[in-house]
PDB file of C-alpha atoms in Angstrom:
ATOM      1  CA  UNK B   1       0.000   0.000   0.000  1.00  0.00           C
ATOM      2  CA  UNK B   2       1.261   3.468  -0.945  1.00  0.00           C
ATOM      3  CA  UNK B   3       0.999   6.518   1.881  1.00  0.00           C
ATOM      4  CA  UNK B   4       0.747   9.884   0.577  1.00  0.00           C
ATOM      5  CA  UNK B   5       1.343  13.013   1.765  1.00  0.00           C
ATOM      6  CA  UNK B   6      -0.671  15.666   1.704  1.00  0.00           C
ATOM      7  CA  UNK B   7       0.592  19.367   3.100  1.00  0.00           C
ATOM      8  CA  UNK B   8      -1.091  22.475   2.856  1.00  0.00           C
ATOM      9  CA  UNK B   9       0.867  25.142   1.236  1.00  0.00           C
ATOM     10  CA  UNK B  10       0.568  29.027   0.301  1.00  0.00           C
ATOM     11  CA  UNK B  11       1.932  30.977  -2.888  1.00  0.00           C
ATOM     12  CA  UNK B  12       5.227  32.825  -1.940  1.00  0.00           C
ATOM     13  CA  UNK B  13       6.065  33.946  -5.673  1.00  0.00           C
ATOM     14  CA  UNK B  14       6.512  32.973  -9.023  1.00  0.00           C
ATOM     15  CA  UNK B  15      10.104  32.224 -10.452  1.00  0.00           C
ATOM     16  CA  UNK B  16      11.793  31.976 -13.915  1.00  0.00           C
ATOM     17  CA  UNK B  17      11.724  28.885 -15.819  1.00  0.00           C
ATOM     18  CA  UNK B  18       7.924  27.997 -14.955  1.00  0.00           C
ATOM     19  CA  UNK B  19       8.395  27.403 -11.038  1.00  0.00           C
ATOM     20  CA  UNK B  20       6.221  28.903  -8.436  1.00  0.00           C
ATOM     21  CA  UNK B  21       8.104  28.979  -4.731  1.00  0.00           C
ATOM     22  CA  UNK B  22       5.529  27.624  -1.770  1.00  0.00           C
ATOM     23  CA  UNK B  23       5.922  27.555   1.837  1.00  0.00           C
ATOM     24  CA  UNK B  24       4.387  24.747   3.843  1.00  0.00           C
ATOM     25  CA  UNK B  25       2.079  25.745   6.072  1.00  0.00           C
ATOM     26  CA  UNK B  26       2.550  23.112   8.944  1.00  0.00           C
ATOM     27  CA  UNK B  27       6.332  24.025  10.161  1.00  0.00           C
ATOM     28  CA  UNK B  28       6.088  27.843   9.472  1.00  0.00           C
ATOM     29  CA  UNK B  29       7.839  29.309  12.586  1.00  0.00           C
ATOM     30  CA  UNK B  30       8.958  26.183  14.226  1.00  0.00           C
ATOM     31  CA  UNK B  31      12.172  24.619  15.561  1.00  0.00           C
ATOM     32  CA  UNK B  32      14.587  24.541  13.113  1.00  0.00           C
ATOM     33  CA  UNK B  33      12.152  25.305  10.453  1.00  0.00           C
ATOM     34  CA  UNK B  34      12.174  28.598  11.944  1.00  0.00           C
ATOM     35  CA  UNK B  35      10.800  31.084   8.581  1.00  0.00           C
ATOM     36  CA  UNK B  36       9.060  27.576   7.098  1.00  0.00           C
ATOM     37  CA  UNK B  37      10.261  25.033   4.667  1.00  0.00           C
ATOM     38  CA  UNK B  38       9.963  26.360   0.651  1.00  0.00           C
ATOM     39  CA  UNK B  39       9.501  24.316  -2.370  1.00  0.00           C
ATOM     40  CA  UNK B  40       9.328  25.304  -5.876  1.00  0.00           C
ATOM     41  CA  UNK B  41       7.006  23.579  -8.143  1.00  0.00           C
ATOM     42  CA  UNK B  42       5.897  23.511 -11.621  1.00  0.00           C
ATOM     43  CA  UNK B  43       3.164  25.917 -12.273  1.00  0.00           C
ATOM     44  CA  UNK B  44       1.598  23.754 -14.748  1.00  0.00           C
ATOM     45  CA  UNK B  45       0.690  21.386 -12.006  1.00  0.00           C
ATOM     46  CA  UNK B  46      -1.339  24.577  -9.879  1.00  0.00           C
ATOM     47  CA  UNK B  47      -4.339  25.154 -11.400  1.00  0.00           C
ATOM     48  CA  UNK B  48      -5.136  29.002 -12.726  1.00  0.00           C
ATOM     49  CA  UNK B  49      -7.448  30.075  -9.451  1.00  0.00           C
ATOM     50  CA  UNK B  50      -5.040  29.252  -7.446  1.00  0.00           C
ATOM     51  CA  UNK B  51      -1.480  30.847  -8.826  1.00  0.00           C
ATOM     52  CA  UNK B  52      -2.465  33.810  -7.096  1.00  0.00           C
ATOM     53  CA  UNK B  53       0.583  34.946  -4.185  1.00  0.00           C
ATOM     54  CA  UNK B  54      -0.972  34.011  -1.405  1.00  0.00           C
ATOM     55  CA  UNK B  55      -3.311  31.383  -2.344  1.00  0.00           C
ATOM     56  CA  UNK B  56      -3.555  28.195  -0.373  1.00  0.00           C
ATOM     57  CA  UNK B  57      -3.973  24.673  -1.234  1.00  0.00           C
ATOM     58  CA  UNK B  58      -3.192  21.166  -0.536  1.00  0.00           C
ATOM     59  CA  UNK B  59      -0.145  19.369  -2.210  1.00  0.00           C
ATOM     60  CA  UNK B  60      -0.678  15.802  -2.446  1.00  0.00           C
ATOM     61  CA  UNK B  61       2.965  13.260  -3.417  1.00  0.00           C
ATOM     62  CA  UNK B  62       3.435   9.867  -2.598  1.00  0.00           C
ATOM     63  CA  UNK B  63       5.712   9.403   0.159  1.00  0.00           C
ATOM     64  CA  UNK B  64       9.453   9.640  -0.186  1.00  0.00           C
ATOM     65  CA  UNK B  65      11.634   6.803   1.874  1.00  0.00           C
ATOM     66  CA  UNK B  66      15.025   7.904   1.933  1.00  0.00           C
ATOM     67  CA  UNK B  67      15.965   4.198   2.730  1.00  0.00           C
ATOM     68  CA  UNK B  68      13.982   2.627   0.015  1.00  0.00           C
ATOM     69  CA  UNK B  69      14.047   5.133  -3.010  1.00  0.00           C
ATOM     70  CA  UNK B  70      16.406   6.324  -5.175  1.00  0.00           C
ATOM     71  CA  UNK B  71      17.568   9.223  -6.239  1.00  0.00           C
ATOM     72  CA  UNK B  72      15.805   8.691  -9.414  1.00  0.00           C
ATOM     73  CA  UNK B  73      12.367   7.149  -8.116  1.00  0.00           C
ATOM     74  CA  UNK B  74      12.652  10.723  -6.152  1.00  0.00           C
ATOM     75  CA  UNK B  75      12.982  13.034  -8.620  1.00  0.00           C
ATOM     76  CA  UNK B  76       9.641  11.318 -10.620  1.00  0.00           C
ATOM     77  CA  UNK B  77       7.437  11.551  -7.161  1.00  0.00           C
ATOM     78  CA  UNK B  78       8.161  14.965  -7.224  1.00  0.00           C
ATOM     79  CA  UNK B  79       6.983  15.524 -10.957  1.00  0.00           C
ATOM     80  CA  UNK B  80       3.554  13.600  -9.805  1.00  0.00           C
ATOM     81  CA  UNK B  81       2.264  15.747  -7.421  1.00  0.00           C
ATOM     82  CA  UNK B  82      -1.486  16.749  -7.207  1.00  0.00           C
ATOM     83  CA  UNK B  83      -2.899  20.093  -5.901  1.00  0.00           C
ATOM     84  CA  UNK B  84      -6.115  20.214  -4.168  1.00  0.00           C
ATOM     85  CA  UNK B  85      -8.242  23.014  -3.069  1.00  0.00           C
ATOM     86  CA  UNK B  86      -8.994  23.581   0.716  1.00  0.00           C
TER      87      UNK B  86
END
């Protein structure tokens, strides 16, 4: 059985080379994740409504294992991420 993950994010900004920076929501402010955690993903994969800076959503990926995955099986979760509305 496959876990997923599913974070809620919020636009930060938009970056060059079709890319649009997000912040998870969850660790803003804590520990050593003190500012949050920031991941750029495609645009493509956001719909239109919800490009805006600011906006919020849910990323959904399949869980990475650093034990079990490779570097390659990594790098293709990434690309299959979903986005869903809150």
């Amino acid at each position: 059985m496959t876990n997923y993950d599913r974070e809620p994010v919020r636009v930060l900004m938009h970056l060059n080379g079709g890319y649009t920076k997000v912040t998870f929501e969850r660790v803003e402010g804590q520990g050593l994740a003190d500012g949050g955690v920031d991941w750029d993903i495609p645009t493509q994969k956001i719909p239109f409504h919800l490009r805006n800076i600011g906006s919020r959503f849910f990323v959904i990926q399949k869980a990475v294992s650093l034990e079990k995955d490779t570097i390659e099986d990594i790098r293709e979760i990434l690309l299959q991420i979903k986005i869903e509305e809150m």
